[in-house]
CSV table of C-alpha atoms in Angstrom, one decimal:
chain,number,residue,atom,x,y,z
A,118,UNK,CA,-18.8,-10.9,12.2
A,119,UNK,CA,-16.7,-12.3,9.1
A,120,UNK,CA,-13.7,-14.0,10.3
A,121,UNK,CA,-10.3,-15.4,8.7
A,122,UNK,CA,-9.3,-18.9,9.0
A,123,UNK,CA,-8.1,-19.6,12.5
A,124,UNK,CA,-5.1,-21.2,10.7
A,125,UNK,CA,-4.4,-17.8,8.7
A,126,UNK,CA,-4.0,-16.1,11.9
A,127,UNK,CA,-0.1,-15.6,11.6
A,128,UNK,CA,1.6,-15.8,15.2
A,129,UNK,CA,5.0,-13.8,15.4
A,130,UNK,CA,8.1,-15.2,15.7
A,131,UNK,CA,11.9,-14.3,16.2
A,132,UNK,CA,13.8,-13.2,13.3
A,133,UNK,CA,10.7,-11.5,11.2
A,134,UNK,CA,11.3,-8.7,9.5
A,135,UNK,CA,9.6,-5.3,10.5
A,136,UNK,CA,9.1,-2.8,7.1
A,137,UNK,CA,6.9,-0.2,6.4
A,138,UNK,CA,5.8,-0.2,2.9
A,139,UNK,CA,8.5,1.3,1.7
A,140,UNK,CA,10.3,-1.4,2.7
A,141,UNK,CA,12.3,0.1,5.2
A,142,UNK,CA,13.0,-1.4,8.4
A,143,UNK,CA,11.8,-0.5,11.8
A,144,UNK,CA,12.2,-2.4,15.2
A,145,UNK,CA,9.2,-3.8,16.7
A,146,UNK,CA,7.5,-0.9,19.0
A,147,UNK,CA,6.3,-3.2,21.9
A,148,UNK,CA,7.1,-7.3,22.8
A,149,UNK,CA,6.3,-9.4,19.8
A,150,UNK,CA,5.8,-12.5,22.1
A,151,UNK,CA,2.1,-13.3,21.8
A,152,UNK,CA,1.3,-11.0,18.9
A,153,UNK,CA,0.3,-11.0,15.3
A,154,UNK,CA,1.4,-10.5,11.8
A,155,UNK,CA,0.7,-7.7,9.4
A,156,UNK,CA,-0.1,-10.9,6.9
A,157,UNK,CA,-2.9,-11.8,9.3
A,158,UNK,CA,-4.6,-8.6,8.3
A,159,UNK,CA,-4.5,-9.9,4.8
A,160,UNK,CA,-5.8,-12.6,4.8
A,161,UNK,CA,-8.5,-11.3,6.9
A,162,UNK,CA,-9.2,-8.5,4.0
A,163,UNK,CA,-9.2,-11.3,1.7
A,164,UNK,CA,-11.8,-13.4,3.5
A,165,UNK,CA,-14.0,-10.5,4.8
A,166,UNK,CA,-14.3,-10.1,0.3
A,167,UNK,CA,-15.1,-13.3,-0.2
A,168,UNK,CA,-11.9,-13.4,-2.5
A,169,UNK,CA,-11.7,-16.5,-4.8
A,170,UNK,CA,-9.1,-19.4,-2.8
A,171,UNK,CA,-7.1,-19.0,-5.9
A,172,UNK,CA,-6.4,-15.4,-5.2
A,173,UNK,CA,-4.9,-16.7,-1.3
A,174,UNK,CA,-2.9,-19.4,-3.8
A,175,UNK,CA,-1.6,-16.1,-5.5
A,176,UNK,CA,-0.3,-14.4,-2.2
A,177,UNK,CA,1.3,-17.6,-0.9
A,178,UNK,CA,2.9,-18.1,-4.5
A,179,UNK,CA,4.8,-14.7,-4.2
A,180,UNK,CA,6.0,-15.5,-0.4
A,181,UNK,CA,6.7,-18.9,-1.2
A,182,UNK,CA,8.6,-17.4,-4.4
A,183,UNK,CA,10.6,-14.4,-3.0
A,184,UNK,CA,11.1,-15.1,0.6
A,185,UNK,CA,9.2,-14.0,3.7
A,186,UNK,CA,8.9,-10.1,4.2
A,187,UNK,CA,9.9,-9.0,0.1
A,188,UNK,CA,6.6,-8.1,-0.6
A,189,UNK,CA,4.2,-5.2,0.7
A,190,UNK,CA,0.6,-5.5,0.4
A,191,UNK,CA,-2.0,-2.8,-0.2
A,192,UNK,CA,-6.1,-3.4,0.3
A,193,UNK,CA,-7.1,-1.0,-1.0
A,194,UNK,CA,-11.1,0.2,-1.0
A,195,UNK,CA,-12.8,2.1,-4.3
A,196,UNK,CA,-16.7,2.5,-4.5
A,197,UNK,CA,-17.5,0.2,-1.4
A,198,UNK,CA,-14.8,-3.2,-3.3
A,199,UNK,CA,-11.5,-3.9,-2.0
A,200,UNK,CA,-8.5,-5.1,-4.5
A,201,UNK,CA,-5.0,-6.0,-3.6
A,202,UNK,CA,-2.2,-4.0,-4.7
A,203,UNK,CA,1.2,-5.9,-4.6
A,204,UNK,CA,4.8,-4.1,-4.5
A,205,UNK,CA,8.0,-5.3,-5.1
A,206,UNK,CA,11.1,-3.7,-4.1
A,207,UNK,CA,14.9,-3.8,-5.3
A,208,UNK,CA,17.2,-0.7,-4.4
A,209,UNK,CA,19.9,-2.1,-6.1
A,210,UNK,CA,18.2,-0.8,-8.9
A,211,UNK,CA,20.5,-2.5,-12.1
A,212,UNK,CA,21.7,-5.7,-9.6
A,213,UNK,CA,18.4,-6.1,-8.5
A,214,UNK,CA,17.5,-9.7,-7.3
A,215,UNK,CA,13.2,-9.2,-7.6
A,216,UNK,CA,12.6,-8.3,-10.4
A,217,UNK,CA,9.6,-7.7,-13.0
A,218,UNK,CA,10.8,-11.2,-14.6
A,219,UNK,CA,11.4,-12.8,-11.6
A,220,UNK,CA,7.7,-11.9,-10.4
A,221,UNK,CA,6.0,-12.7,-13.5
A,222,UNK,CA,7.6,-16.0,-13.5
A,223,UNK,CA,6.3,-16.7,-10.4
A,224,UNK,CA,2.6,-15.8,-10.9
A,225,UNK,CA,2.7,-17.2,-14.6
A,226,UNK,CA,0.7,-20.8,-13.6
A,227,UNK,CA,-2.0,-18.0,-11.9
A,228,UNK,CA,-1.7,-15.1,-14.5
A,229,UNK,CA,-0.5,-15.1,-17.6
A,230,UNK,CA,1.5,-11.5,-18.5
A,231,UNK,CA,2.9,-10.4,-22.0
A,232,UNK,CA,3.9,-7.1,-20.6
A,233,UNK,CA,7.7,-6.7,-21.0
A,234,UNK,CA,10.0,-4.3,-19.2
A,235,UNK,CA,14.0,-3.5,-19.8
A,236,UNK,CA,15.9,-4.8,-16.9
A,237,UNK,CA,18.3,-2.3,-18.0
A,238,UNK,CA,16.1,0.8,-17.1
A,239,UNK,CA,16.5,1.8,-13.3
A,240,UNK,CA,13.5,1.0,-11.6
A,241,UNK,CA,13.2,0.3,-8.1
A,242,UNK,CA,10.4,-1.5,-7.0
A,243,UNK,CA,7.0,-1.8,-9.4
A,244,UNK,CA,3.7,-3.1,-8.4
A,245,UNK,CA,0.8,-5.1,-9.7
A,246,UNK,CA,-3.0,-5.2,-9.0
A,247,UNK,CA,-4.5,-8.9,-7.7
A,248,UNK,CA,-8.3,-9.6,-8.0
A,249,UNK,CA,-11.2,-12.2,-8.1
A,250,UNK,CA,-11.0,-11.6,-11.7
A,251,UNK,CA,-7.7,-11.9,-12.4
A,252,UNK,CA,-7.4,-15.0,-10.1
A,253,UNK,CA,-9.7,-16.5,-11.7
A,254,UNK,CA,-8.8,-16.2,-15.1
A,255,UNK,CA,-11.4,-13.8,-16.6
A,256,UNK,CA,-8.7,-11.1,-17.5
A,257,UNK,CA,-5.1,-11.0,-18.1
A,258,UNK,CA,-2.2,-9.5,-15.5
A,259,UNK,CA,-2.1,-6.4,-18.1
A,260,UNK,CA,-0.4,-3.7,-16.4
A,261,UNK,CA,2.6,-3.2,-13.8
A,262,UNK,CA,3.4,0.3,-12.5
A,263,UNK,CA,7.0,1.1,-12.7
A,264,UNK,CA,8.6,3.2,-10.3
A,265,UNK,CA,12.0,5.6,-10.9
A,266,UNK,CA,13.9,7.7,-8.5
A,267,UNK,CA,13.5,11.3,-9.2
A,268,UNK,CA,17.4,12.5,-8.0
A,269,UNK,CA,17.9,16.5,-7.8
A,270,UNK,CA,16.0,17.9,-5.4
A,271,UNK,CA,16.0,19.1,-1.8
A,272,UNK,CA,12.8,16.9,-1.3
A,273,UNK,CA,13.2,12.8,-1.9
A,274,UNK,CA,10.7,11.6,-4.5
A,275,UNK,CA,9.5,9.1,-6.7
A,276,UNK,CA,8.0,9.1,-10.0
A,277,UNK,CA,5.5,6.3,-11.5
A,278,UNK,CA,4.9,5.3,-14.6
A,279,UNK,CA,2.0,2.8,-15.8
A,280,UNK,CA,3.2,0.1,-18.1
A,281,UNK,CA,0.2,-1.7,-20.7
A,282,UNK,CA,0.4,-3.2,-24.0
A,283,UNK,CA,-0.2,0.8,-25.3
A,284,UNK,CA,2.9,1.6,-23.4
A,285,UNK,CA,4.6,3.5,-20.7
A,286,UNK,CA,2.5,6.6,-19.6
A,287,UNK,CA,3.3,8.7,-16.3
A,288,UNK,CA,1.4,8.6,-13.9
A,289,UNK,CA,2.3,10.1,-10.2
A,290,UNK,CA,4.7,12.2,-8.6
A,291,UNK,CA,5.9,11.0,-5.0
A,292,UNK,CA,7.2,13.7,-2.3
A,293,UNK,CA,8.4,12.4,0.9
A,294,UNK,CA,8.3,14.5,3.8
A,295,UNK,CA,9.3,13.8,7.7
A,296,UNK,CA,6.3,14.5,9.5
A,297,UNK,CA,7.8,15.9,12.7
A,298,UNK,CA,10.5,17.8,11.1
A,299,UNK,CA,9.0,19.3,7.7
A,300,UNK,CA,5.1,20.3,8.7
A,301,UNK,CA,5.1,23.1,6.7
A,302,UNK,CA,6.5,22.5,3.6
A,303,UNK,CA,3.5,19.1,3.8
A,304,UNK,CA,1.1,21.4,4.0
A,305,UNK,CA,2.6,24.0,1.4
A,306,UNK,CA,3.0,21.1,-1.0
A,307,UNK,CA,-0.7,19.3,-0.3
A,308,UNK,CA,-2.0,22.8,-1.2
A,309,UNK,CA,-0.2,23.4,-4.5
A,310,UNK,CA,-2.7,21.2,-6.7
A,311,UNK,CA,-4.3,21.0,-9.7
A,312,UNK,CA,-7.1,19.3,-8.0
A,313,UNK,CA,-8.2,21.6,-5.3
A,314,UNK,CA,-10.0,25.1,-5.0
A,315,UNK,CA,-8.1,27.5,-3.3
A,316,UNK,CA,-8.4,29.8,-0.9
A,317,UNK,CA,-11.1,28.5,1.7
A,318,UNK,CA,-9.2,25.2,1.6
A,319,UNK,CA,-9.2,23.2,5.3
A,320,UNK,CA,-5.7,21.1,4.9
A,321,UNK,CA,-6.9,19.1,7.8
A,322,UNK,CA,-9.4,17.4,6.0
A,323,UNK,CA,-6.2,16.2,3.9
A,324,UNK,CA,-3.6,16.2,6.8
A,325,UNK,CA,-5.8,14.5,9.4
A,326,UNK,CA,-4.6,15.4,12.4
A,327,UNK,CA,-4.9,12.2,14.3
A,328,UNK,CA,-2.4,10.8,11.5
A,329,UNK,CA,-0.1,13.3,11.2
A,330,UNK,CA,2.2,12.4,14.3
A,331,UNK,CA,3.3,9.6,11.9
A,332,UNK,CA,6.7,9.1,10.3
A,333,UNK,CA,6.8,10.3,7.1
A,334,UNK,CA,4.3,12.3,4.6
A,335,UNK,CA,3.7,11.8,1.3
A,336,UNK,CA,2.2,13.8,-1.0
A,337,UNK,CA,1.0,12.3,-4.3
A,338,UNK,CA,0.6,14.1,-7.4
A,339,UNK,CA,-2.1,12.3,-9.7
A,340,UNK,CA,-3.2,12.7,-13.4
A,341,UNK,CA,-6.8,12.4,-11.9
A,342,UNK,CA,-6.7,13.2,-8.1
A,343,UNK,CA,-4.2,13.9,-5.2
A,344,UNK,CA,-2.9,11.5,-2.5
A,345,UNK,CA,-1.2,11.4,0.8
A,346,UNK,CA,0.0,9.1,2.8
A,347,UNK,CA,0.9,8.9,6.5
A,348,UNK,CA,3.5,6.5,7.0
A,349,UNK,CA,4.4,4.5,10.3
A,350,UNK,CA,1.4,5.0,12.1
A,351,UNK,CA,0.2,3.2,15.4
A,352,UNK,CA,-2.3,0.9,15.8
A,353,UNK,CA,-4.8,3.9,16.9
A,354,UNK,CA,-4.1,5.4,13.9
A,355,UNK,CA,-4.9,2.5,11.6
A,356,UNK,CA,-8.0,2.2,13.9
A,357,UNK,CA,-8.9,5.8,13.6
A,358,UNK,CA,-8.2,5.7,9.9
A,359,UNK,CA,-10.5,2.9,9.5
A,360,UNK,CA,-13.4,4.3,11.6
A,361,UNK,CA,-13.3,7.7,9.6
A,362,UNK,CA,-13.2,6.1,6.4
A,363,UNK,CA,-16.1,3.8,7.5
A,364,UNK,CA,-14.6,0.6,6.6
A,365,UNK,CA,-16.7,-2.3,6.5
A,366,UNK,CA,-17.8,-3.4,10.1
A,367,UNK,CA,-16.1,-6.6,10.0
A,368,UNK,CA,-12.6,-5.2,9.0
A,369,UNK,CA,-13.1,-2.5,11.8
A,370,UNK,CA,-14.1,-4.8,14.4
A,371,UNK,CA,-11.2,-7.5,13.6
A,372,UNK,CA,-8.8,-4.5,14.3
A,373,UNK,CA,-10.1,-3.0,17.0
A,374,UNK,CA,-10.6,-7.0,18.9
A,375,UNK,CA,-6.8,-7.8,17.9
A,376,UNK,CA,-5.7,-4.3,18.8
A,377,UNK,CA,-3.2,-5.8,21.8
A,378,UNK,CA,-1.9,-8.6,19.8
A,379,UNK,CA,-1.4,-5.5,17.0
A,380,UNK,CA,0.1,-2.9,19.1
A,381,UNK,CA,4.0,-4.2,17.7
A,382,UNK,CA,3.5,-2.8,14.6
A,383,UNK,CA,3.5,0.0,12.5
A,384,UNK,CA,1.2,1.1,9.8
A,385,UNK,CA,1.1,2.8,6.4
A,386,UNK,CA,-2.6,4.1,5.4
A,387,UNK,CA,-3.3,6.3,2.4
A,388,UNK,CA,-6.2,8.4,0.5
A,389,UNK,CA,-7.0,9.6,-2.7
A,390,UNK,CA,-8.9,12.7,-3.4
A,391,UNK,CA,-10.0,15.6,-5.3
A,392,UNK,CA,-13.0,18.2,-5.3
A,393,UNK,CA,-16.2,16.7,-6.7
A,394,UNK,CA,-18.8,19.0,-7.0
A,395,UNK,CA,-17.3,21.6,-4.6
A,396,UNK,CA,-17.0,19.4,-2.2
A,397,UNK,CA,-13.1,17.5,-1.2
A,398,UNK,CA,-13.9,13.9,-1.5
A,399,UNK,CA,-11.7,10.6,-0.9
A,400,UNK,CA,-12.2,8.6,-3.8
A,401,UNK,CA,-10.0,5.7,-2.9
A,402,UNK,CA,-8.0,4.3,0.4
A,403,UNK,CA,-5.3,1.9,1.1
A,404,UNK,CA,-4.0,0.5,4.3
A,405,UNK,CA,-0.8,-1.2,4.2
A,406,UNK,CA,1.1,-4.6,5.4
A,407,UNK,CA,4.0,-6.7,5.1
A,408,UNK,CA,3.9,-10.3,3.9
């Protein structure tokens, strides 16, 4: 089995910060004494890819740059290859402290990014995709994804919006739901889609059952697909995520081995999909860390 560096095996410690990829806090659900980072399962994704060492520079660039627990990391599977999806969050919106200059500045020796956005425009967090290509210098960091609140509705959501040198273009609609409180207006909202065939429609191939005693819920609204997301999960759920997805063997059997040591934390795990062929298909996953 492919393992990490021994070294990039992060160890808790007193005073880290616990944050679910929203970037909301959470206290530790077990003792922490003993136990791993969510960064260690980074690294691990990283080196179970083969990722270029420049891409690891990258990571420890933006922790070195903005602090310990200010970013969220997202591997993120397509097709059999994993990328890295980076976000960035500020809800001080207009006296935000990380920002989309502050960021670029930072990854600027690594990646080079003409991409300009108004700091006067109330974004509130924005993310970028890392790769072997980008790290090593066969492609430009050409697009950020810029996220806006969405104020005036019963339901709290997000909208995104894809930034490139063509422009800004919208992209998804983000409803967030609490799972123990709100079940059926998930599933009401999972079903009203562009993407699916209704009726016949199982939700539960959508609204896995083993994830849903998470959190929060969110339902993404996609130009070319769907999403959810099952926010806050346990380490069974991030293991049972995994499994159904069939993740590569060596990322599955690093998680189920450090399962103690990973039993403090809480996950965030996501899928993508649509009907291909008559058929409801994930076309993309993502589970979720802080580093």
């Amino acid at each position: 089995m492919s393992r990490p560096d021994p070294a990039r095996l992060e160890m808790a410690a007193p005073g880290d910060r616990y944050a679910d990829y929203c970037l909301w806090d959470y206290e530790p659900v077990g003792p922490i004494a003993g136990r791993l980072r969510q960064a260690s399962l980074l690294w691990h994704s990283l080196a179970c890819a083969g990722a270029d060492p420049r891409l690891f520079a990258i990571c420890d660039a933006l922790r070195a740059g903005l602090g310990p627990g200010r970013s969220v990391w997202g591997a993120k599977l397509r097709d059999g290859v994993t990328t890295w999806e980076f976000y960035f969050y500020d809800y001080a919106r207009l006296d935000r402290t990380v920002s989309i200059e502050r960021v670029l500045a930072i990854l600027a020796p690594f990646a080079p990014c003409g991409l300009r956005y108004a700091g006067a425009r109330p974004y509130f967090m924005f993310s970028l995709d890392l790769d072997d290509a980008l790290a090593r210098g066969e492609r430009d960091l050409d697009r950020l994804n810029i996220y806006v609140g969405n104020p005036g509705s019963a339901v709290s959501s997000g909208l995104s919006y894809g930034l490139s040198a063509q422009g800004l273009v919208f992209d998804n609609l983000y409803s967030f739901f609490d799972a123990a409180r709100e079940g059926e207006a998930i599933r009401a909202k999972a079903a009203c889609s562009a993407h699916l065939d209704l009726p016949g429609l199982d939700l539960d191939a959508i609204l896995w059952p083993e994830l849903m005693r998470c959190g929060v819920v969110v339902v993404a609204n996609k130009r070319l697909c769907d999403g959810v997301y099952f926010s806050r999960v346990g380490i069974d759920g991030l293991i049972a995520f995994l499994d159904r997805l069939a993740y590569p063997p060596a990322i599955r059997d690093f998680v189920q081995a450090e399962r103690r040591r990973l039993s403090h934390l809480l996950f965030d795990v996501g899928i993508d999909y649509a009907v291909i062929d008559g058929r409801l298909t994930v076309t993309k996953s993502a589970y979720y860390g802080l580093l």
